[in-house]
């Protein structure tokens, strides 16, 4: 969660109503269907990218499922039932365009009594995560914590936490919690003595806390592996050992960088060994650096990024979060986000992962959907997705696409079906039952909610969330961009217009959405896959590529549209090449229905010349 809100004042109020997707299938449970033989391949990390069993580069896009796990109302599970998990998974595919989730687990629920793992909790969690695997969604798990533990907080406290069980808090004899003058819950990280001391104890393994956690983590991973089929287990992408780590307090002479080197990284090495012992040898640990390493307020930034861990290699993924603290403050950024706003911030993620020799994932990003700064959400989220897609601003993409860098994986915070309809006694207080927003420290970040009929509906613009992106690239991605034409109120945001130097491409795209992928073919036979948003019905989809120029692509051939696995009604575009080491390009747009053949020919000629010049 956006712990980066530390020290920043603002007030939350209610944002505008929800949005639904025209023409999207209803969010109802469905069994797996429409799968191809390569859909179930496990992920590995190779040459700094996620790769599947066919050697294709994979991009994971989706959401965190969910902050509900931090609440008591459903026993630390993301959902009240498996049926709700299925509804969520189907909606996530059909409405949100996701192919991955970060699935939250609770240490407190997994080990409520020291040394005793609650297998009933683990079984229930496994059944819920299976719903996402059945929908064709890859899962990476996360032992989540915020402010260390809810058991540090009194029944009447302004704030709450999650993570460690009550026995772990009792072992420490921590002082009465107090944040002083705090406007955001994240300030507790650095200002609340109880939280600081508890974090410090964990990293120093006081009272054997870290040993107990690692033993429970191994038991959890072993349980999940044994209760999934081999095919289902292949859909598990990895495990995030610890959400948003922070030292609590530094020892005398210690810095954020030496803390990462001497305490955080050794913990990850120990966790990696537990993964191996539990039969997770071929899955990476998604390791997070000090949570303040990439803060975009200089006064909060701390040196880090696992700089002294050496090459991480295939056993680890560089996992980080990003929230725009300046925008959230309501003070340090008065206007809205603009084209290329976060290009430098996300370039730092790409560069750090590249230097570490591994893949990167931004496993949390987002912005409040209600409150005094909620008006910034449409532009902030558009700029974040833009930065995930490419390292270049839209104004520079067409002239310098080769500098795009890899397409980043990311999971937005969050996807909570129960948004606005919770029943959470905060810190166990029956006189303080929270129902609004996320029911968590006054936050409101869920992209989805249930309407009055119990159907899942989006709270954000579908054009922003349900995006075109390369889920699997057969070879090496050279550049990618997507102009979603998402809205800020009644204003359509166009940050990457087709340049005047490509007049026929511009005419073909018109006012529609479009994406461009450039890649160098690999040695495999599986096709390149792009997720097709619901706003790209087959009849209105046009592809201009050196592999073929097609309006309303067929179900077979070098340019084809087929269902995505999971029976959710989602579709994907398949681009099949028959060579190796050759650059290819594809423009995908919904800007024209049944365009004239001469326009397609002219657009292809322009794109071919552009690609030859830029690559």
mmCIF file with all atom_site columns, N, CA and C in Angstrom, residues 354-421:
data_model
loop_
_atom_site.group_PDB
_atom_site.id
_atom_site.type_symbol
_atom_site.label_atom_id
_atom_site.label_alt_id
_atom_site.label_comp_id
_atom_site.label_asym_id
_atom_site.label_entity_id
_atom_site.label_seq_id
_atom_site.pdbx_PDB_ins_code
_atom_site.Cartn_x
_atom_site.Cartn_y
_atom_site.Cartn_z
_atom_site.occupancy
_atom_site.B_iso_or_equiv
_atom_site.pdbx_formal_charge
_atom_site.auth_seq_id
_atom_site.auth_comp_id
_atom_site.auth_asym_id
_atom_site.auth_atom_id
_atom_site.pdbx_PDB_model_num
ATOM 1   N N  . UNK A 1 354 ? 18.229  -4.018 -14.614 1.00 0.00 ? 354 UNK A N  1
ATOM 2   C CA . UNK A 1 354 ? 19.225  -4.395 -15.616 1.00 0.00 ? 354 UNK A CA 1
ATOM 3   C C  . UNK A 1 354 ? 20.590  -4.581 -14.976 1.00 0.00 ? 354 UNK A C  1
ATOM 4   N N  . UNK A 1 355 ? 20.960  -3.666 -14.090 1.00 0.00 ? 355 UNK A N  1
ATOM 5   C CA . UNK A 1 355 ? 22.257  -3.779 -13.415 1.00 0.00 ? 355 UNK A CA 1
ATOM 6   C C  . UNK A 1 355 ? 22.312  -5.017 -12.526 1.00 0.00 ? 355 UNK A C  1
ATOM 7   N N  . UNK A 1 356 ? 21.143  -5.403 -11.978 1.00 0.00 ? 356 UNK A N  1
ATOM 8   C CA . UNK A 1 356 ? 21.080  -6.588 -11.115 1.00 0.00 ? 356 UNK A CA 1
ATOM 9   C C  . UNK A 1 356 ? 20.937  -7.872 -11.917 1.00 0.00 ? 356 UNK A C  1
ATOM 10  N N  . UNK A 1 357 ? 20.766  -7.756 -13.223 1.00 0.00 ? 357 UNK A N  1
ATOM 11  C CA . UNK A 1 357 ? 20.685  -8.932 -14.074 1.00 0.00 ? 357 UNK A CA 1
ATOM 12  C C  . UNK A 1 357 ? 19.413  -9.729 -13.909 1.00 0.00 ? 357 UNK A C  1
ATOM 13  N N  . UNK A 1 358 ? 18.293  -9.027 -13.694 1.00 0.00 ? 358 UNK A N  1
ATOM 14  C CA . UNK A 1 358 ? 17.041  -9.748 -13.504 1.00 0.00 ? 358 UNK A CA 1
ATOM 15  C C  . UNK A 1 358 ? 15.867  -8.941 -14.054 1.00 0.00 ? 358 UNK A C  1
ATOM 16  N N  . UNK A 1 359 ? 14.683  -9.529 -13.998 1.00 0.00 ? 359 UNK A N  1
ATOM 17  C CA . UNK A 1 359 ? 13.470  -8.843 -14.420 1.00 0.00 ? 359 UNK A CA 1
ATOM 18  C C  . UNK A 1 359 ? 12.978  -7.909 -13.324 1.00 0.00 ? 359 UNK A C  1
ATOM 19  N N  . UNK A 1 360 ? 12.138  -6.960 -13.722 1.00 0.00 ? 360 UNK A N  1
ATOM 20  C CA . UNK A 1 360 ? 11.568  -6.010 -12.768 1.00 0.00 ? 360 UNK A CA 1
ATOM 21  C C  . UNK A 1 360 ? 10.049  -6.099 -12.800 1.00 0.00 ? 360 UNK A C  1
ATOM 22  N N  . UNK A 1 361 ? 9.440   -5.806 -11.655 1.00 0.00 ? 361 UNK A N  1
ATOM 23  C CA . UNK A 1 361 ? 7.993   -5.677 -11.577 1.00 0.00 ? 361 UNK A CA 1
ATOM 24  C C  . UNK A 1 361 ? 7.677   -4.539 -10.612 1.00 0.00 ? 361 UNK A C  1
ATOM 25  N N  . UNK A 1 362 ? 6.747   -3.676 -10.995 1.00 0.00 ? 362 UNK A N  1
ATOM 26  C CA . UNK A 1 362 ? 6.243   -2.629 -10.102 1.00 0.00 ? 362 UNK A CA 1
ATOM 27  C C  . UNK A 1 362 ? 4.950   -3.193 -9.514  1.00 0.00 ? 362 UNK A C  1
ATOM 28  N N  . UNK A 1 363 ? 5.076   -3.831 -8.361  1.00 0.00 ? 363 UNK A N  1
ATOM 29  C CA . UNK A 1 363 ? 3.960   -4.631 -7.849  1.00 0.00 ? 363 UNK A CA 1
ATOM 30  C C  . UNK A 1 363 ? 2.907   -3.817 -7.111  1.00 0.00 ? 363 UNK A C  1
ATOM 31  N N  . UNK A 1 364 ? 3.161   -2.525 -6.894  1.00 0.00 ? 364 UNK A N  1
ATOM 32  C CA . UNK A 1 364 ? 2.132   -1.618 -6.388  1.00 0.00 ? 364 UNK A CA 1
ATOM 33  C C  . UNK A 1 364 ? 2.330   -0.256 -7.019  1.00 0.00 ? 364 UNK A C  1
ATOM 34  N N  . UNK A 1 365 ? 1.237   0.299  -7.531  1.00 0.00 ? 365 UNK A N  1
ATOM 35  C CA . UNK A 1 365 ? 1.170   1.694  -7.945  1.00 0.00 ? 365 UNK A CA 1
ATOM 36  C C  . UNK A 1 365 ? -0.294  2.077  -7.942  1.00 0.00 ? 365 UNK A C  1
ATOM 37  N N  . UNK A 1 366 ? -0.584  3.357  -7.823  1.00 0.00 ? 366 UNK A N  1
ATOM 38  C CA . UNK A 1 366 ? -1.974  3.776  -7.787  1.00 0.00 ? 366 UNK A CA 1
ATOM 39  C C  . UNK A 1 366 ? -2.112  5.194  -7.295  1.00 0.00 ? 366 UNK A C  1
ATOM 40  N N  . UNK A 1 367 ? -3.355  5.609  -7.073  1.00 0.00 ? 367 UNK A N  1
ATOM 41  C CA . UNK A 1 367 ? -3.655  6.968  -6.610  1.00 0.00 ? 367 UNK A CA 1
ATOM 42  C C  . UNK A 1 367 ? -5.055  6.967  -6.006  1.00 0.00 ? 367 UNK A C  1
ATOM 43  N N  . UNK A 1 368 ? -5.300  7.793  -4.974  1.00 0.00 ? 368 UNK A N  1
ATOM 44  C CA . UNK A 1 368 ? -6.617  7.828  -4.330  1.00 0.00 ? 368 UNK A CA 1
ATOM 45  C C  . UNK A 1 368 ? -7.735  8.181  -5.320  1.00 0.00 ? 368 UNK A C  1
ATOM 46  N N  . UNK A 1 369 ? -8.864  7.484  -5.185  1.00 0.00 ? 369 UNK A N  1
ATOM 47  C CA . UNK A 1 369 ? -10.017 7.714  -6.046  1.00 0.00 ? 369 UNK A CA 1
ATOM 48  C C  . UNK A 1 369 ? -11.084 8.579  -5.378  1.00 0.00 ? 369 UNK A C  1
ATOM 49  N N  . UNK A 1 370 ? -10.834 9.021  -4.167  1.00 0.00 ? 370 UNK A N  1
ATOM 50  C CA . UNK A 1 370 ? -11.693 10.020 -3.542  1.00 0.00 ? 370 UNK A CA 1
ATOM 51  C C  . UNK A 1 370 ? -10.794 10.913 -2.697  1.00 0.00 ? 370 UNK A C  1
ATOM 52  N N  . UNK A 1 371 ? -11.300 12.088 -2.364  1.00 0.00 ? 371 UNK A N  1
ATOM 53  C CA . UNK A 1 371 ? -10.511 13.017 -1.578  1.00 0.00 ? 371 UNK A CA 1
ATOM 54  C C  . UNK A 1 371 ? -10.092 14.229 -2.390  1.00 0.00 ? 371 UNK A C  1
ATOM 55  N N  . UNK A 1 372 ? -9.375  15.108 -1.747  1.00 0.00 ? 372 UNK A N  1
ATOM 56  C CA . UNK A 1 372 ? -9.024  16.391 -2.361  1.00 0.00 ? 372 UNK A CA 1
ATOM 57  C C  . UNK A 1 372 ? -8.049  16.262 -3.513  1.00 0.00 ? 372 UNK A C  1
ATOM 58  N N  . UNK A 1 373 ? -7.340  15.133 -3.616  1.00 0.00 ? 373 UNK A N  1
ATOM 59  C CA . UNK A 1 373 ? -6.392  14.970 -4.720  1.00 0.00 ? 373 UNK A CA 1
ATOM 60  C C  . UNK A 1 373 ? -6.876  13.959 -5.744  1.00 0.00 ? 373 UNK A C  1
ATOM 61  N N  . UNK A 1 374 ? -8.110  13.486 -5.612  1.00 0.00 ? 374 UNK A N  1
ATOM 62  C CA . UNK A 1 374 ? -8.613  12.458 -6.520  1.00 0.00 ? 374 UNK A CA 1
ATOM 63  C C  . UNK A 1 374 ? -8.770  12.975 -7.944  1.00 0.00 ? 374 UNK A C  1
ATOM 64  N N  . UNK A 1 375 ? -8.857  14.291 -8.113  1.00 0.00 ? 375 UNK A N  1
ATOM 65  C CA . UNK A 1 375 ? -8.967  14.831 -9.466  1.00 0.00 ? 375 UNK A CA 1
ATOM 66  C C  . UNK A 1 375 ? -7.715  14.553 -10.295 1.00 0.00 ? 375 UNK A C  1
ATOM 67  N N  . UNK A 1 376 ? -6.601  14.237 -9.638  1.00 0.00 ? 376 UNK A N  1
ATOM 68  C CA . UNK A 1 376 ? -5.364  13.936 -10.346 1.00 0.00 ? 376 UNK A CA 1
ATOM 69  C C  . UNK A 1 376 ? -5.306  12.481 -10.832 1.00 0.00 ? 376 UNK A C  1
ATOM 70  N N  . UNK A 1 377 ? -6.182  11.635 -10.308 1.00 0.00 ? 377 UNK A N  1
ATOM 71  C CA . UNK A 1 377 ? -6.081  10.196 -10.569 1.00 0.00 ? 377 UNK A CA 1
ATOM 72  C C  . UNK A 1 377 ? -6.067  9.849  -12.059 1.00 0.00 ? 377 UNK A C  1
ATOM 73  N N  . UNK A 1 378 ? -6.953  10.397 -12.906 1.00 0.00 ? 378 UNK A N  1
ATOM 74  C CA . UNK A 1 378 ? -6.920  9.992  -14.318 1.00 0.00 ? 378 UNK A CA 1
ATOM 75  C C  . UNK A 1 378 ? -5.582  10.256 -14.995 1.00 0.00 ? 378 UNK A C  1
ATOM 76  N N  . UNK A 1 379 ? -4.967  11.389 -14.698 1.00 0.00 ? 379 UNK A N  1
ATOM 77  C CA . UNK A 1 379 ? -3.690  11.707 -15.346 1.00 0.00 ? 379 UNK A CA 1
ATOM 78  C C  . UNK A 1 379 ? -2.528  10.977 -14.682 1.00 0.00 ? 379 UNK A C  1
ATOM 79  N N  . UNK A 1 380 ? -2.548  10.834 -13.367 1.00 0.00 ? 380 UNK A N  1
ATOM 80  C CA . UNK A 1 380 ? -1.479  10.120 -12.671 1.00 0.00 ? 380 UNK A CA 1
ATOM 81  C C  . UNK A 1 380 ? -1.421  8.669  -13.122 1.00 0.00 ? 380 UNK A C  1
ATOM 82  N N  . UNK A 1 381 ? -2.586  8.013  -13.175 1.00 0.00 ? 381 UNK A N  1
ATOM 83  C CA . UNK A 1 381 ? -2.596  6.605  -13.578 1.00 0.00 ? 381 UNK A CA 1
ATOM 84  C C  . UNK A 1 381 ? -2.236  6.452  -15.051 1.00 0.00 ? 381 UNK A C  1
ATOM 85  N N  . UNK A 1 382 ? -2.693  7.347  -15.904 1.00 0.00 ? 382 UNK A N  1
ATOM 86  C CA . UNK A 1 382 ? -2.314  7.276  -17.321 1.00 0.00 ? 382 UNK A CA 1
ATOM 87  C C  . UNK A 1 382 ? -0.804  7.408  -17.471 1.00 0.00 ? 382 UNK A C  1
ATOM 88  N N  . UNK A 1 383 ? -0.213  8.341  -16.725 1.00 0.00 ? 383 UNK A N  1
ATOM 89  C CA . UNK A 1 383 ? 1.233   8.551  -16.823 1.00 0.00 ? 383 UNK A CA 1
ATOM 90  C C  . UNK A 1 383 ? 2.009   7.354  -16.278 1.00 0.00 ? 383 UNK A C  1
ATOM 91  N N  . UNK A 1 384 ? 1.472   6.688  -15.257 1.00 0.00 ? 384 UNK A N  1
ATOM 92  C CA . UNK A 1 384 ? 2.141   5.508  -14.718 1.00 0.00 ? 384 UNK A CA 1
ATOM 93  C C  . UNK A 1 384 ? 2.092   4.349  -15.706 1.00 0.00 ? 384 UNK A C  1
ATOM 94  N N  . UNK A 1 385 ? 0.924   4.119  -16.309 1.00 0.00 ? 385 UNK A N  1
ATOM 95  C CA . UNK A 1 385 ? 0.837   3.063  -17.311 1.00 0.00 ? 385 UNK A CA 1
ATOM 96  C C  . UNK A 1 385 ? 1.710   3.389  -18.524 1.00 0.00 ? 385 UNK A C  1
ATOM 97  N N  . UNK A 1 386 ? 1.747   4.653  -18.901 1.00 0.00 ? 386 UNK A N  1
ATOM 98  C CA . UNK A 1 386 ? 2.617   5.059  -20.005 1.00 0.00 ? 386 UNK A CA 1
ATOM 99  C C  . UNK A 1 386 ? 4.071   4.722  -19.692 1.00 0.00 ? 386 UNK A C  1
ATOM 100 N N  . UNK A 1 387 ? 4.491   4.976  -18.464 1.00 0.00 ? 387 UNK A N  1
ATOM 101 C CA . UNK A 1 387 ? 5.871   4.708  -18.076 1.00 0.00 ? 387 UNK A CA 1
ATOM 102 C C  . UNK A 1 387 ? 6.163   3.218  -17.948 1.00 0.00 ? 387 UNK A C  1
ATOM 103 N N  . UNK A 1 388 ? 5.149   2.413  -17.615 1.00 0.00 ? 388 UNK A N  1
ATOM 104 C CA . UNK A 1 388 ? 5.325   0.966  -17.645 1.00 0.00 ? 388 UNK A CA 1
ATOM 105 C C  . UNK A 1 388 ? 5.537   0.482  -19.080 1.00 0.00 ? 388 UNK A C  1
ATOM 106 N N  . UNK A 1 389 ? 4.809   1.078  -20.015 1.00 0.00 ? 389 UNK A N  1
ATOM 107 C CA . UNK A 1 389 ? 4.885   0.649  -21.407 1.00 0.00 ? 389 UNK A CA 1
ATOM 108 C C  . UNK A 1 389 ? 6.205   1.026  -22.065 1.00 0.00 ? 389 UNK A C  1
ATOM 109 N N  . UNK A 1 390 ? 6.697   2.215  -21.762 1.00 0.00 ? 390 UNK A N  1
ATOM 110 C CA . UNK A 1 390 ? 7.853   2.732  -22.486 1.00 0.00 ? 390 UNK A CA 1
ATOM 111 C C  . UNK A 1 390 ? 8.611   3.744  -21.638 1.00 0.00 ? 390 UNK A C  1
ATOM 112 N N  . UNK A 1 391 ? 9.907   3.827  -21.867 1.00 0.00 ? 391 UNK A N  1
ATOM 113 C CA . UNK A 1 391 ? 10.731  4.819  -21.184 1.00 0.00 ? 391 UNK A CA 1
ATOM 114 C C  . UNK A 1 391 ? 10.734  6.164  -21.862 1.00 0.00 ? 391 UNK A C  1
ATOM 115 N N  . UNK A 1 392 ? 9.915   6.327  -22.885 1.00 0.00 ? 392 UNK A N  1
ATOM 116 C CA . UNK A 1 392 ? 9.855   7.581  -23.618 1.00 0.00 ? 392 UNK A CA 1
ATOM 117 C C  . UNK A 1 392 ? 8.480   8.222  -23.476 1.00 0.00 ? 392 UNK A C  1
ATOM 118 N N  . UNK A 1 393 ? 8.461   9.550  -23.317 1.00 0.00 ? 393 UNK A N  1
ATOM 119 C CA . UNK A 1 393 ? 7.208   10.283 -23.345 1.00 0.00 ? 393 UNK A CA 1
ATOM 120 C C  . UNK A 1 393 ? 6.584   10.143 -24.721 1.00 0.00 ? 393 UNK A C  1
ATOM 121 N N  . UNK A 1 394 ? 5.269   10.333 -24.796 1.00 0.00 ? 394 UNK A N  1
ATOM 122 C CA . UNK A 1 394 ? 4.589   10.211 -26.077 1.00 0.00 ? 394 UNK A CA 1
ATOM 123 C C  . UNK A 1 394 ? 5.114   11.170 -27.117 1.00 0.00 ? 394 UNK A C  1
ATOM 124 N N  . UNK A 1 395 ? 5.462   12.375 -26.691 1.00 0.00 ? 395 UNK A N  1
ATOM 125 C CA . UNK A 1 395 ? 5.949   13.380 -27.627 1.00 0.00 ? 395 UNK A CA 1
ATOM 126 C C  . UNK A 1 395 ? 7.272   12.980 -28.276 1.00 0.00 ? 395 UNK A C  1
ATOM 127 N N  . UNK A 1 396 ? 8.000   12.033 -27.645 1.00 0.00 ? 396 UNK A N  1
ATOM 128 C CA . UNK A 1 396 ? 9.301   11.618 -28.173 1.00 0.00 ? 396 UNK A CA 1
ATOM 129 C C  . UNK A 1 396 ? 9.299   10.199 -28.713 1.00 0.00 ? 396 UNK A C  1
ATOM 130 N N  . UNK A 1 397 ? 8.195   9.485  -28.556 1.00 0.00 ? 397 UNK A N  1
ATOM 131 C CA . UNK A 1 397 ? 8.244   8.063  -28.858 1.00 0.00 ? 397 UNK A CA 1
ATOM 132 C C  . UNK A 1 397 ? 8.503   7.796  -30.331 1.00 0.00 ? 397 UNK A C  1
ATOM 133 N N  . UNK A 1 398 ? 7.804   8.447  -31.220 1.00 0.00 ? 398 UNK A N  1
ATOM 134 C CA . UNK A 1 398 ? 7.939   8.135  -32.642 1.00 0.00 ? 398 UNK A CA 1
ATOM 135 C C  . UNK A 1 398 ? 9.319   8.485  -33.191 1.00 0.00 ? 398 UNK A C  1
ATOM 136 N N  . UNK A 1 399 ? 9.976   9.476  -32.606 1.00 0.00 ? 399 UNK A N  1
ATOM 137 C CA . UNK A 1 399 ? 11.303  9.860  -33.099 1.00 0.00 ? 399 UNK A CA 1
ATOM 138 C C  . UNK A 1 399 ? 12.430  9.106  -32.417 1.00 0.00 ? 399 UNK A C  1
ATOM 139 N N  . UNK A 1 400 ? 12.138  8.481  -31.266 1.00 0.00 ? 400 UNK A N  1
ATOM 140 C CA . UNK A 1 400 ? 13.196  7.759  -30.543 1.00 0.00 ? 400 UNK A CA 1
ATOM 141 C C  . UNK A 1 400 ? 12.640  6.485  -29.919 1.00 0.00 ? 400 UNK A C  1
ATOM 142 N N  . UNK A 1 401 ? 11.975  5.631  -30.662 1.00 0.00 ? 401 UNK A N  1
ATOM 143 C CA . UNK A 1 401 ? 11.336  4.453  -30.065 1.00 0.00 ? 401 UNK A CA 1
ATOM 144 C C  . UNK A 1 401 ? 12.336  3.431  -29.545 1.00 0.00 ? 401 UNK A C  1
ATOM 145 N N  . UNK A 1 402 ? 13.518  3.375  -30.132 1.00 0.00 ? 402 UNK A N  1
ATOM 146 C CA . UNK A 1 402 ? 14.490  2.367  -29.719 1.00 0.00 ? 402 UNK A CA 1
ATOM 147 C C  . UNK A 1 402 ? 14.964  2.572  -28.286 1.00 0.00 ? 402 UNK A C  1
ATOM 148 N N  . UNK A 1 403 ? 14.718  3.754  -27.726 1.00 0.00 ? 403 UNK A N  1
ATOM 149 C CA . UNK A 1 403 ? 15.100  4.028  -26.338 1.00 0.00 ? 403 UNK A CA 1
ATOM 150 C C  . UNK A 1 403 ? 13.984  3.689  -25.359 1.00 0.00 ? 403 UNK A C  1
ATOM 151 N N  . UNK A 1 404 ? 12.958  2.984  -25.814 1.00 0.00 ? 404 UNK A N  1
ATOM 152 C CA . UNK A 1 404 ? 11.808  2.665  -24.963 1.00 0.00 ? 404 UNK A CA 1
ATOM 153 C C  . UNK A 1 404 ? 12.188  1.832  -23.752 1.00 0.00 ? 404 UNK A C  1
ATOM 154 N N  . UNK A 1 405 ? 13.142  0.902  -23.931 1.00 0.00 ? 405 UNK A N  1
ATOM 155 C CA . UNK A 1 405 ? 13.464  -0.030 -22.866 1.00 0.00 ? 405 UNK A CA 1
ATOM 156 C C  . UNK A 1 405 ? 12.433  -1.136 -22.783 1.00 0.00 ? 405 UNK A C  1
ATOM 157 N N  . UNK A 1 406 ? 12.647  -2.109 -21.907 1.00 0.00 ? 406 UNK A N  1
ATOM 158 C CA . UNK A 1 406 ? 11.699  -3.224 -21.791 1.00 0.00 ? 406 UNK A CA 1
ATOM 159 C C  . UNK A 1 406 ? 10.343  -2.758 -21.270 1.00 0.00 ? 406 UNK A C  1
ATOM 160 N N  . UNK A 1 407 ? 9.300   -3.450 -21.694 1.00 0.00 ? 407 UNK A N  1
ATOM 161 C CA . UNK A 1 407 ? 7.960   -3.209 -21.154 1.00 0.00 ? 407 UNK A CA 1
ATOM 162 C C  . UNK A 1 407 ? 7.923   -3.785 -19.749 1.00 0.00 ? 407 UNK A C  1
ATOM 163 N N  . UNK A 1 408 ? 7.541   -2.960 -18.773 1.00 0.00 ? 408 UNK A N  1
ATOM 164 C CA . UNK A 1 408 ? 7.578   -3.385 -17.375 1.00 0.00 ? 408 UNK A CA 1
ATOM 165 C C  . UNK A 1 408 ? 6.295   -4.104 -16.978 1.00 0.00 ? 408 UNK A C  1
ATOM 166 N N  . UNK A 1 409 ? 6.446   -5.114 -16.146 1.00 0.00 ? 409 UNK A N  1
ATOM 167 C CA . UNK A 1 409 ? 5.305   -5.755 -15.497 1.00 0.00 ? 409 UNK A CA 1
ATOM 168 C C  . UNK A 1 409 ? 4.846   -4.893 -14.329 1.00 0.00 ? 409 UNK A C  1
ATOM 169 N N  . UNK A 1 410 ? 3.552   -4.963 -14.024 1.00 0.00 ? 410 UNK A N  1
ATOM 170 C CA . UNK A 1 410 ? 3.040   -4.171 -12.912 1.00 0.00 ? 410 UNK A CA 1
ATOM 171 C C  . UNK A 1 410 ? 1.666   -4.624 -12.464 1.00 0.00 ? 410 UNK A C  1
ATOM 172 N N  . UNK A 1 411 ? 1.377   -4.450 -11.177 1.00 0.00 ? 411 UNK A N  1
ATOM 173 C CA . UNK A 1 411 ? 0.067   -4.762 -10.617 1.00 0.00 ? 411 UNK A CA 1
ATOM 174 C C  . UNK A 1 411 ? -0.427  -3.560 -9.817  1.00 0.00 ? 411 UNK A C  1
ATOM 175 N N  . UNK A 1 412 ? -1.536  -2.996 -10.260 1.00 0.00 ? 412 UNK A N  1
ATOM 176 C CA . UNK A 1 412 ? -2.096  -1.805 -9.631  1.00 0.00 ? 412 UNK A CA 1
ATOM 177 C C  . UNK A 1 412 ? -2.702  -2.145 -8.280  1.00 0.00 ? 412 UNK A C  1
ATOM 178 N N  . UNK A 1 413 ? -2.575  -1.208 -7.341  1.00 0.00 ? 413 UNK A N  1
ATOM 179 C CA . UNK A 1 413 ? -3.286  -1.324 -6.068  1.00 0.00 ? 413 UNK A CA 1
ATOM 180 C C  . UNK A 1 413 ? -4.599  -0.577 -6.208  1.00 0.00 ? 413 UNK A C  1
ATOM 181 N N  . UNK A 1 414 ? -5.758  -1.268 -6.117  1.00 0.00 ? 414 UNK A N  1
ATOM 182 C CA . UNK A 1 414 ? -5.987  -2.655 -5.883  1.00 0.00 ? 414 UNK A CA 1
ATOM 183 C C  . UNK A 1 414 ? -7.266  -3.075 -6.584  1.00 0.00 ? 414 UNK A C  1
ATOM 184 N N  . UNK A 1 415 ? -7.683  -4.359 -6.404  1.00 0.00 ? 415 UNK A N  1
ATOM 185 C CA . UNK A 1 415 ? -8.892  -4.913 -7.012  1.00 0.00 ? 415 UNK A CA 1
ATOM 186 C C  . UNK A 1 415 ? -9.705  -5.548 -5.884  1.00 0.00 ? 415 UNK A C  1
ATOM 187 N N  . UNK A 1 416 ? -10.621 -4.768 -5.307  1.00 0.00 ? 416 UNK A N  1
ATOM 188 C CA . UNK A 1 416 ? -11.369 -5.175 -4.107  1.00 0.00 ? 416 UNK A CA 1
ATOM 189 C C  . UNK A 1 416 ? -12.864 -5.122 -4.396  1.00 0.00 ? 416 UNK A C  1
ATOM 190 N N  . UNK A 1 417 ? -13.474 -6.301 -4.568  1.00 0.00 ? 417 UNK A N  1
ATOM 191 C CA . UNK A 1 417 ? -14.907 -6.366 -4.851  1.00 0.00 ? 417 UNK A CA 1
ATOM 192 C C  . UNK A 1 417 ? -15.752 -5.676 -3.789  1.00 0.00 ? 417 UNK A C  1
ATOM 193 N N  . UNK A 1 418 ? -15.255 -5.621 -2.563  1.00 0.00 ? 418 UNK A N  1
ATOM 194 C CA . UNK A 1 418 ? -16.069 -5.140 -1.443  1.00 0.00 ? 418 UNK A CA 1
ATOM 195 C C  . UNK A 1 418 ? -15.910 -3.644 -1.201  1.00 0.00 ? 418 UNK A C  1
ATOM 196 N N  . UNK A 1 419 ? -15.282 -2.945 -2.130  1.00 0.00 ? 419 UNK A N  1
ATOM 197 C CA . UNK A 1 419 ? -15.098 -1.502 -1.990  1.00 0.00 ? 419 UNK A CA 1
ATOM 198 C C  . UNK A 1 419 ? -16.416 -0.812 -1.644  1.00 0.00 ? 419 UNK A C  1
ATOM 199 N N  . UNK A 1 420 ? -16.403 -0.062 -0.539  1.00 0.00 ? 420 UNK A N  1
ATOM 200 C CA . UNK A 1 420 ? -17.582 0.698  -0.134  1.00 0.00 ? 420 UNK A CA 1
ATOM 201 C C  . UNK A 1 420 ? -18.664 -0.096 0.557   1.00 0.00 ? 420 UNK A C  1
ATOM 202 N N  . UNK A 1 421 ? -18.453 -1.406 0.761   1.00 0.00 ? 421 UNK A N  1
ATOM 203 C CA . UNK A 1 421 ? -19.486 -2.223 1.418   1.00 0.00 ? 421 UNK A CA 1
ATOM 204 C C  . UNK A 1 421 ? -18.862 -3.199 2.418   1.00 0.00 ? 421 UNK A C  1
#
